Amino acid sequence: MQIREATAEDWPRIWPFWHRVVAAGETYTWDPDTSEEAARALWMAPAKRVFVIEDGTGAVVGSAFLTPNYGGPAARIANAGFMVDPEHGGRGIGRALAEHVLAAAKADGYRGMVFNAVVETNPAVRLWTSLGFTVLGTVPDAFEHPRDGRVGLHVMYRAL
């Protein structure tokens, strides 16, 4: 697998799995009906460093972004988003992307990373805690999960 900075030409290879993940309504707080144009603006915004991970065939199987979570005097706290093509889950792609983005954030001078809204039933919570993130708090009943009903949203943090 190879991780590299994304280019505008990567978006058509990101969009199909981005759409599947968000439309499922299980792990992201974005509208499941987000249009491709709006999704591209969210994921590929100029203020974000976007990465893709390719498998051995050159297929894009995951993507992540890195961006400041806050501005001004708090701009050294990062935020990130991660997506793995569901057809390629369970192969360590998420962990590889996470480790890469955490290293990039530290190299860029960020002092910590915060996730503002991690669905508490998201299997990635295990990944984040294994990588040193802690749950700072949980907003109860904040997310309407299609199978689990109302579940909480974690705020997670890790120093870099």
PDB file of C-alpha atoms in Angstrom, residues 8-132:
ATOM      1  CA  ALA A   8      -7.894  16.922  -7.671  1.00  0.00           C
ATOM      2  CA  GLU A   9      -7.795  13.987 -10.077  1.00  0.00           C
ATOM      3  CA  ASP A  10      -8.248  11.568  -7.151  1.00  0.00           C
ATOM      4  CA  TRP A  11     -11.717  12.824  -6.265  1.00  0.00           C
ATOM      5  CA  PRO A  12     -13.568  10.587  -8.778  1.00  0.00           C
ATOM      6  CA  ARG A  13     -11.897   7.600  -7.066  1.00  0.00           C
ATOM      7  CA  ILE A  14     -12.730   8.846  -3.551  1.00  0.00           C
ATOM      8  CA  TRP A  15     -16.355   9.818  -4.208  1.00  0.00           C
ATOM      9  CA  PRO A  16     -17.821   6.295  -4.704  1.00  0.00           C
ATOM     10  CA  PHE A  17     -16.768   5.033  -1.266  1.00  0.00           C
ATOM     11  CA  TRP A  18     -17.247   8.459   0.375  1.00  0.00           C
ATOM     12  CA  HIS A  19     -20.830   8.375  -0.841  1.00  0.00           C
ATOM     13  CA  ARG A  20     -21.428   4.782   0.348  1.00  0.00           C
ATOM     14  CA  VAL A  21     -20.029   5.502   3.805  1.00  0.00           C
ATOM     15  CA  VAL A  22     -21.933   8.744   4.359  1.00  0.00           C
ATOM     16  CA  ALA A  23     -25.176   7.468   2.786  1.00  0.00           C
ATOM     17  CA  ALA A  24     -25.150   4.525   5.225  1.00  0.00           C
ATOM     18  CA  GLY A  25     -25.698   7.070   8.008  1.00  0.00           C
ATOM     19  CA  GLU A  26     -23.782   5.054  10.618  1.00  0.00           C
ATOM     20  CA  THR A  27     -20.479   6.841  11.213  1.00  0.00           C
ATOM     21  CA  TYR A  28     -20.528  10.447   9.994  1.00  0.00           C
ATOM     22  CA  THR A  29     -22.656  13.399  11.029  1.00  0.00           C
ATOM     23  CA  TRP A  30     -22.891  14.649   7.441  1.00  0.00           C
ATOM     24  CA  ASP A  31     -26.225  14.490   5.648  1.00  0.00           C
ATOM     25  CA  PRO A  32     -26.596  11.047   4.017  1.00  0.00           C
ATOM     26  CA  ASP A  33     -27.966  12.837   0.938  1.00  0.00           C
ATOM     27  CA  THR A  34     -24.870  15.043   0.517  1.00  0.00           C
ATOM     28  CA  SER A  35     -24.379  15.810  -3.160  1.00  0.00           C
ATOM     29  CA  GLU A  36     -21.109  15.030  -4.888  1.00  0.00           C
ATOM     30  CA  GLU A  37     -20.377  18.740  -5.277  1.00  0.00           C
ATOM     31  CA  ALA A  38     -20.945  19.406  -1.562  1.00  0.00           C
ATOM     32  CA  ALA A  39     -18.950  16.306  -0.590  1.00  0.00           C
ATOM     33  CA  ARG A  40     -16.003  17.423  -2.672  1.00  0.00           C
ATOM     34  CA  ALA A  41     -16.121  20.858  -1.046  1.00  0.00           C
ATOM     35  CA  LEU A  42     -16.174  19.232   2.416  1.00  0.00           C
ATOM     36  CA  TRP A  43     -13.420  16.696   1.820  1.00  0.00           C
ATOM     37  CA  MET A  44     -11.121  18.485  -0.613  1.00  0.00           C
ATOM     38  CA  ALA A  45     -11.324  22.035   0.802  1.00  0.00           C
ATOM     39  CA  PRO A  46      -8.182  24.116   0.164  1.00  0.00           C
ATOM     40  CA  ALA A  47      -7.445  24.431   3.912  1.00  0.00           C
ATOM     41  CA  LYS A  48      -7.127  20.647   4.201  1.00  0.00           C
ATOM     42  CA  ARG A  49      -4.222  18.338   3.434  1.00  0.00           C
ATOM     43  CA  VAL A  50      -5.860  15.326   1.822  1.00  0.00           C
ATOM     44  CA  PHE A  51      -4.257  11.919   1.530  1.00  0.00           C
ATOM     45  CA  VAL A  52      -5.160   8.755  -0.356  1.00  0.00           C
ATOM     46  CA  ILE A  53      -4.021   5.210   0.157  1.00  0.00           C
ATOM     47  CA  GLU A  54      -3.631   2.965  -2.847  1.00  0.00           C
ATOM     48  CA  ASP A  55      -3.477  -0.805  -2.832  1.00  0.00           C
ATOM     49  CA  GLY A  56      -0.980  -2.770  -4.894  1.00  0.00           C
ATOM     50  CA  THR A  57      -3.076  -2.318  -8.049  1.00  0.00           C
ATOM     51  CA  GLY A  58      -3.187   1.479  -7.775  1.00  0.00           C
ATOM     52  CA  ALA A  59      -6.836   1.541  -6.657  1.00  0.00           C
ATOM     53  CA  VAL A  60      -7.680   4.219  -4.077  1.00  0.00           C
ATOM     54  CA  VAL A  61      -9.007   2.276  -1.089  1.00  0.00           C
ATOM     55  CA  GLY A  62      -9.083   5.031   1.505  1.00  0.00           C
ATOM     56  CA  SER A  63      -8.630   8.720   2.110  1.00  0.00           C
ATOM     57  CA  ALA A  64      -8.052  11.106   4.980  1.00  0.00           C
ATOM     58  CA  PHE A  65      -7.803  14.829   5.543  1.00  0.00           C
ATOM     59  CA  LEU A  66      -5.833  16.911   8.033  1.00  0.00           C
ATOM     60  CA  THR A  67      -6.835  20.441   8.974  1.00  0.00           C
ATOM     61  CA  PRO A  68      -6.733  22.837  11.928  1.00  0.00           C
ATOM     62  CA  ASN A  69      -9.647  22.202  14.257  1.00  0.00           C
ATOM     63  CA  TYR A  70      -9.659  25.769  15.522  1.00  0.00           C
ATOM     64  CA  GLY A  71      -8.227  29.063  14.331  1.00  0.00           C
ATOM     65  CA  GLY A  72      -6.127  31.815  15.827  1.00  0.00           C
ATOM     66  CA  PRO A  73      -4.235  31.003  19.023  1.00  0.00           C
ATOM     67  CA  ALA A  74      -5.674  27.446  19.034  1.00  0.00           C
ATOM     68  CA  ALA A  75      -4.671  26.639  15.447  1.00  0.00           C
ATOM     69  CA  ARG A  76      -2.055  24.089  16.592  1.00  0.00           C
ATOM     70  CA  ILE A  77      -4.805  21.572  17.411  1.00  0.00           C
ATOM     71  CA  ALA A  78      -5.584  19.391  14.405  1.00  0.00           C
ATOM     72  CA  ASN A  79      -8.705  17.684  13.203  1.00  0.00           C
ATOM     73  CA  ALA A  80      -8.866  14.852  10.706  1.00  0.00           C
ATOM     74  CA  GLY A  81     -11.354  12.691   8.877  1.00  0.00           C
ATOM     75  CA  PHE A  82     -10.838   9.156   7.624  1.00  0.00           C
ATOM     76  CA  MET A  83     -12.673   6.914   5.200  1.00  0.00           C
ATOM     77  CA  VAL A  84     -11.879   3.433   4.013  1.00  0.00           C
ATOM     78  CA  ASP A  85     -13.704   1.814   1.136  1.00  0.00           C
ATOM     79  CA  PRO A  86     -16.046  -0.665   2.881  1.00  0.00           C
ATOM     80  CA  GLU A  87     -15.028  -3.316   0.347  1.00  0.00           C
ATOM     81  CA  HIS A  88     -11.477  -3.116   1.710  1.00  0.00           C
ATOM     82  CA  GLY A  89     -12.169  -2.947   5.453  1.00  0.00           C
ATOM     83  CA  GLY A  90     -10.340  -5.095   7.972  1.00  0.00           C
ATOM     84  CA  ARG A  91      -7.005  -4.990   6.135  1.00  0.00           C
ATOM     85  CA  GLY A  92      -5.221  -2.366   8.260  1.00  0.00           C
ATOM     86  CA  ILE A  93      -5.934   0.476   5.843  1.00  0.00           C
ATOM     87  CA  GLY A  94      -7.518   2.690   8.504  1.00  0.00           C
ATOM     88  CA  ARG A  95      -4.622   2.135  10.904  1.00  0.00           C
ATOM     89  CA  ALA A  96      -2.043   2.873   8.184  1.00  0.00           C
ATOM     90  CA  LEU A  97      -3.857   6.087   7.244  1.00  0.00           C
ATOM     91  CA  ALA A  98      -4.226   7.100  10.893  1.00  0.00           C
ATOM     92  CA  GLU A  99      -0.552   6.556  11.670  1.00  0.00           C
ATOM     93  CA  HIS A 100       0.424   8.499   8.545  1.00  0.00           C
ATOM     94  CA  VAL A 101      -1.859  11.437   9.334  1.00  0.00           C
ATOM     95  CA  LEU A 102      -0.761  11.562  12.974  1.00  0.00           C
ATOM     96  CA  ALA A 103       2.880  11.713  11.848  1.00  0.00           C
ATOM     97  CA  ALA A 104       2.047  14.394   9.270  1.00  0.00           C
ATOM     98  CA  ALA A 105       0.192  16.441  11.897  1.00  0.00           C
ATOM     99  CA  LYS A 106       3.153  16.290  14.266  1.00  0.00           C
ATOM    100  CA  ALA A 107       5.566  17.206  11.444  1.00  0.00           C
ATOM    101  CA  ASP A 108       3.303  20.154  10.557  1.00  0.00           C
ATOM    102  CA  GLY A 109       3.651  21.473  14.117  1.00  0.00           C
ATOM    103  CA  TYR A 110       0.301  20.470  15.581  1.00  0.00           C
ATOM    104  CA  ARG A 111       0.381  19.784  19.327  1.00  0.00           C
ATOM    105  CA  GLY A 112      -2.695  17.594  19.487  1.00  0.00           C
ATOM    106  CA  MET A 113      -5.606  16.185  17.512  1.00  0.00           C
ATOM    107  CA  VAL A 114      -9.275  16.288  18.390  1.00  0.00           C
ATOM    108  CA  PHE A 115     -12.241  14.483  16.877  1.00  0.00           C
ATOM    109  CA  ASN A 116     -15.415  16.449  17.565  1.00  0.00           C
ATOM    110  CA  ALA A 117     -18.106  13.897  16.846  1.00  0.00           C
ATOM    111  CA  VAL A 118     -17.178  10.202  16.848  1.00  0.00           C
ATOM    112  CA  VAL A 119     -20.299   8.040  16.811  1.00  0.00           C
ATOM    113  CA  GLU A 120     -19.905   5.903  19.931  1.00  0.00           C
ATOM    114  CA  THR A 121     -20.949   2.716  18.098  1.00  0.00           C
ATOM    115  CA  ASN A 122     -18.380   3.282  15.324  1.00  0.00           C
ATOM    116  CA  PRO A 123     -15.910   0.355  15.279  1.00  0.00           C
ATOM    117  CA  ALA A 124     -13.143   2.938  14.692  1.00  0.00           C
ATOM    118  CA  VAL A 125     -13.419   3.950  18.368  1.00  0.00           C
ATOM    119  CA  ARG A 126     -11.275   0.866  19.131  1.00  0.00           C
ATOM    120  CA  LEU A 127      -8.689   2.038  16.592  1.00  0.00           C
ATOM    121  CA  TRP A 128      -8.564   5.561  18.016  1.00  0.00           C
ATOM    122  CA  THR A 129      -8.172   4.351  21.601  1.00  0.00           C
ATOM    123  CA  SER A 130      -5.439   1.904  20.525  1.00  0.00           C
ATOM    124  CA  LEU A 131      -3.617   4.884  18.994  1.00  0.00           C
ATOM    125  CA  GLY A 132      -3.740   6.832  22.251  1.00  0.00           C
TER     126      GLY A 132
END
